[in-house]
Short mmCIF file of C-alpha atoms in Angstrom, two decimals:
data_model
loop_
_atom_site.label_atom_id
_atom_site.label_comp_id
_atom_site.label_asym_id
_atom_site.label_seq_id
_atom_site.Cartn_x
_atom_site.Cartn_y
_atom_site.Cartn_z
CA UNK A 1 -17.17 5.47 -1.11
CA UNK A 2 -15.98 7.70 -4.20
CA UNK A 3 -15.69 6.13 -7.35
CA UNK A 4 -12.47 4.34 -8.57
CA UNK A 5 -9.97 5.88 -10.16
CA UNK A 6 -8.65 3.39 -12.75
CA UNK A 7 -5.01 3.21 -13.57
CA UNK A 8 -3.85 2.21 -16.88
CA UNK A 9 -0.45 0.37 -17.75
CA UNK A 10 1.19 -1.82 -20.69
CA UNK A 11 -0.24 -5.00 -19.27
CA UNK A 12 -3.98 -3.98 -18.20
CA UNK A 13 -5.57 -1.89 -15.47
CA UNK A 14 -6.03 -1.40 -11.80
CA UNK A 15 -8.43 0.51 -9.57
CA UNK A 16 -7.76 2.77 -6.67
CA UNK A 17 -10.65 2.93 -4.35
CA UNK A 18 -11.28 5.70 -1.83
CA UNK A 19 -12.94 5.50 1.40
CA UNK A 20 -13.00 7.07 4.71
CA UNK A 21 -12.58 4.00 7.10
CA UNK A 22 -11.03 0.80 6.29
CA UNK A 23 -13.96 -1.54 6.70
CA UNK A 24 -15.69 0.73 3.84
CA UNK A 25 -13.40 -1.34 1.62
CA UNK A 26 -14.82 -4.88 2.23
CA UNK A 27 -16.57 -5.23 -0.91
CA UNK A 28 -13.76 -3.84 -2.95
CA UNK A 29 -11.59 -6.56 -1.29
CA UNK A 30 -13.48 -9.19 -2.14
CA UNK A 31 -14.14 -8.14 -5.47
CA UNK A 32 -10.14 -7.66 -6.12
CA UNK A 33 -9.75 -11.58 -4.43
CA UNK A 34 -12.37 -13.08 -6.32
CA UNK A 35 -9.88 -14.91 -8.89
CA UNK A 36 -7.36 -15.99 -6.03
CA UNK A 37 -7.26 -19.46 -4.29
CA UNK A 38 -5.65 -17.99 -1.24
CA UNK A 39 -4.20 -14.76 0.39
CA UNK A 40 -2.43 -13.36 3.42
CA UNK A 41 -2.16 -9.95 4.86
CA UNK A 42 0.95 -8.74 5.63
CA UNK A 43 1.03 -5.45 8.00
CA UNK A 44 3.54 -2.85 9.20
CA UNK A 45 4.17 -3.63 13.19
CA UNK A 46 3.08 0.18 13.99
CA UNK A 47 -0.16 -0.05 11.94
CA UNK A 48 -1.13 -3.37 13.71
CA UNK A 49 -0.70 -1.77 17.05
CA UNK A 50 -2.93 1.20 16.04
CA UNK A 51 -5.60 -0.50 14.60
CA UNK A 52 -5.84 -4.11 15.98
CA UNK A 53 -9.64 -4.17 16.41
CA UNK A 54 -10.32 -2.84 12.41
CA UNK A 55 -7.50 -5.18 11.31
CA UNK A 56 -8.87 -8.36 13.23
CA UNK A 57 -12.78 -7.52 11.93
CA UNK A 58 -11.37 -7.27 8.07
CA UNK A 59 -9.69 -10.47 8.54
CA UNK A 60 -12.44 -12.27 9.85
CA UNK A 61 -14.85 -10.53 7.21
CA UNK A 62 -12.69 -11.68 4.66
CA UNK A 63 -12.38 -15.18 6.12
CA UNK A 64 -8.65 -14.95 5.97
CA UNK A 65 -7.46 -18.53 6.40
CA UNK A 66 -4.07 -17.40 7.85
CA UNK A 67 -2.60 -15.38 10.69
CA UNK A 68 -1.49 -12.14 9.31
CA UNK A 69 2.45 -11.71 9.04
CA UNK A 70 3.89 -8.42 10.64
CA UNK A 71 6.25 -6.42 8.79
CA UNK A 72 9.14 -4.72 11.03
CA UNK A 73 9.16 -0.80 11.11
CA UNK A 74 11.93 1.06 9.68
CA UNK A 75 14.05 1.73 6.46
CA UNK A 76 16.68 -0.62 7.78
CA UNK A 77 14.42 -3.85 7.42
CA UNK A 78 14.20 -2.78 3.84
CA UNK A 79 16.50 -5.22 2.37
CA UNK A 80 17.31 -8.56 0.78
CA UNK A 81 17.41 -10.50 3.93
CA UNK A 82 13.65 -9.42 4.75
CA UNK A 83 12.29 -10.06 1.44
CA UNK A 84 13.72 -13.65 1.91
CA UNK A 85 11.95 -14.01 5.20
CA UNK A 86 8.66 -13.19 3.77
CA UNK A 87 9.29 -15.30 0.91
CA UNK A 88 9.79 -18.28 2.90
CA UNK A 89 6.87 -17.54 5.40
CA UNK A 90 4.36 -17.28 2.62
CA UNK A 91 5.64 -20.44 1.05
CA UNK A 92 5.31 -22.24 4.43
CA UNK A 93 1.60 -21.36 4.36
CA UNK A 94 1.54 -22.99 0.66
CA UNK A 95 0.73 -20.08 -1.42
CA UNK A 96 0.30 -20.64 -5.04
CA UNK A 97 0.99 -18.69 -8.30
CA UNK A 98 -2.73 -17.62 -8.19
CA UNK A 99 -2.72 -16.20 -4.47
CA UNK A 100 -2.26 -12.64 -3.58
CA UNK A 101 -0.84 -10.80 -0.89
CA UNK A 102 -2.47 -7.89 1.10
CA UNK A 103 0.20 -5.09 2.09
CA UNK A 104 -0.99 -2.76 4.75
CA UNK A 105 1.56 -0.06 5.95
CA UNK A 106 3.60 2.68 4.76
CA UNK A 107 5.92 3.07 1.93
CA UNK A 108 8.58 0.57 3.27
CA UNK A 109 5.72 -2.11 3.48
CA UNK A 110 4.26 -1.38 0.34
CA UNK A 111 7.92 -1.50 -1.22
CA UNK A 112 8.70 -4.64 0.34
CA UNK A 113 5.41 -6.50 -0.07
CA UNK A 114 5.39 -5.62 -3.54
CA UNK A 115 8.85 -6.80 -4.41
CA UNK A 116 7.91 -10.02 -2.77
CA UNK A 117 4.80 -10.34 -4.88
CA UNK A 118 6.95 -9.98 -7.90
CA UNK A 119 9.26 -12.17 -6.72
CA UNK A 120 7.42 -15.18 -5.07
CA UNK A 121 6.68 -17.90 -7.85
CA UNK A 122 8.05 -15.24 -10.50
CA UNK A 123 5.18 -13.00 -9.64
CA UNK A 124 1.90 -13.26 -7.78
CA UNK A 125 -0.95 -10.72 -6.96
CA UNK A 126 -0.69 -7.93 -4.65
CA UNK A 127 -3.17 -5.41 -3.25
CA UNK A 128 -1.73 -2.28 -1.64
CA UNK A 129 -3.42 -0.73 1.19
CA UNK A 130 -1.24 2.41 1.92
CA UNK A 131 -1.52 3.73 5.51
CA UNK A 132 0.67 6.96 5.21
CA UNK A 133 0.24 10.13 2.96
CA UNK A 134 3.52 9.57 0.93
CA UNK A 135 2.59 5.89 0.52
CA UNK A 136 -0.94 6.84 -0.56
CA UNK A 137 0.42 9.40 -3.16
CA UNK A 138 3.46 7.94 -4.62
CA UNK A 139 4.75 4.69 -3.05
CA UNK A 140 1.54 2.24 -3.78
CA UNK A 141 0.88 3.61 -7.33
CA UNK A 142 2.67 2.91 -10.22
CA UNK A 143 4.20 -0.80 -9.85
CA UNK A 144 7.58 0.58 -8.17
CA UNK A 145 8.92 -1.80 -5.56
CA UNK A 146 12.36 -2.67 -4.02
CA UNK A 147 14.90 -2.98 -1.59
CA UNK A 148 18.00 -1.25 -0.46
CA UNK A 149 21.83 -2.56 -0.32
CA UNK A 150 24.46 -1.09 1.84
CA UNK A 151 25.53 0.74 -1.35
CA UNK A 152 22.16 2.55 -2.02
CA UNK A 153 18.60 2.74 -1.73
CA UNK A 154 16.20 0.79 -3.81
CA UNK A 155 19.02 -0.77 -5.97
CA UNK A 156 16.78 -4.15 -6.15
CA UNK A 157 13.48 -3.88 -7.40
CA UNK A 158 10.89 -4.64 -10.25
CA UNK A 159 8.00 -2.87 -11.53
CA UNK A 160 4.95 -5.07 -10.46
CA UNK A 161 1.87 -3.35 -10.87
CA UNK A 162 -0.98 -4.05 -7.98
CA UNK A 163 -4.32 -5.89 -8.27
CA UNK A 164 -6.18 -2.73 -6.50
CA UNK A 165 -5.06 0.07 -4.28
CA UNK A 166 -7.13 1.11 -1.21
CA UNK A 167 -6.74 4.41 0.19
CA UNK A 168 -8.58 4.94 3.69
CA UNK A 169 -8.24 8.49 5.07
CA UNK A 170 -8.72 7.43 8.75
CA UNK A 171 -5.27 6.37 8.79
CA UNK A 172 -4.10 9.77 8.37
CA UNK A 173 -5.59 10.80 11.68
CA UNK A 174 -2.54 9.05 13.45
CA UNK A 175 0.60 10.43 11.32
CA UNK A 176 2.71 12.73 12.75
CA UNK A 177 2.90 16.09 11.30
CA UNK A 178 6.45 15.37 9.63
CA UNK A 179 4.93 12.21 7.94
CA UNK A 180 2.06 14.59 6.88
CA UNK A 181 4.39 17.10 5.61
CA UNK A 182 6.36 14.61 3.55
CA UNK A 183 3.03 13.62 1.55
CA UNK A 184 2.08 16.95 0.76
CA UNK A 185 5.63 17.85 -0.23
CA UNK A 186 5.12 15.02 -3.09
CA UNK A 187 1.72 16.34 -4.01
CA UNK A 188 3.15 19.79 -4.47
CA UNK A 189 5.93 18.25 -6.70
CA UNK A 190 3.54 16.57 -8.98
CA UNK A 191 1.42 19.71 -9.32
CA UNK A 192 4.58 21.89 -10.10
CA UNK A 193 5.39 19.46 -12.77
CA UNK A 194 1.56 19.11 -14.01
CA UNK A 195 -0.15 22.14 -14.70
CA UNK A 196 -1.54 25.37 -13.65
CA UNK A 197 -4.83 24.10 -13.06
CA UNK A 198 -3.64 21.34 -10.42
CA UNK A 199 -1.50 23.64 -8.64
CA UNK A 200 -4.36 26.25 -8.07
CA UNK A 201 -6.45 23.57 -6.79
CA UNK A 202 -4.11 23.14 -4.45
CA UNK A 203 -3.62 26.54 -3.29
CA UNK A 204 -7.43 26.54 -2.89
CA UNK A 205 -7.19 23.59 -0.70
CA UNK A 206 -4.18 25.06 1.81
CA UNK A 207 -6.57 28.26 1.65
CA UNK A 208 -9.41 26.60 2.67
CA UNK A 209 -7.67 24.52 5.26
CA UNK A 210 -6.10 27.51 7.05
CA UNK A 211 -8.91 29.42 7.35
CA UNK A 212 -10.78 26.41 9.09
CA UNK A 213 -8.06 25.99 11.76
#
């Protein structure tokens, strides 16, 4: 596992950990959960179906006391009703202000769980485990959380910084090419807005990748 990147923000900082496989994040998760009294894993339905053994093993190794909560797929579920359902579910588990939510999924999941964490008991900790390239480079970083209204996207939300972000490249192997393209488009956008060095680095990466395929 590589050294984490530390993200600084107005109220402190949090690490972004990188690893090839989810199982390699075990110690990072344990470290991030040290100050919590309880936690629950919230998983995107599709991710849960694709990686059942890995997720079951992770929950067992973390000694998770609750079954995972499954988050429905699709932008149509990113709404106030789903937030109400999530908060009701975690309240039934008895989570307190010292508890933590672990979000495993794409941008819809990280947005939903992040906003649930920001709202429940006026704010509890959240650990983001993004599983799409777009979520890994954008949605899970920076504390942006929110849900949609019939009148527009992300009209209700909050800035709620995660306790940690855990990025695993193994999730990218199952992504459709369209999903990868969305993530790379976001990376290229940041490169264009940042500096020439970043953009040249991307050019070298794509040239090397093309030469090896």
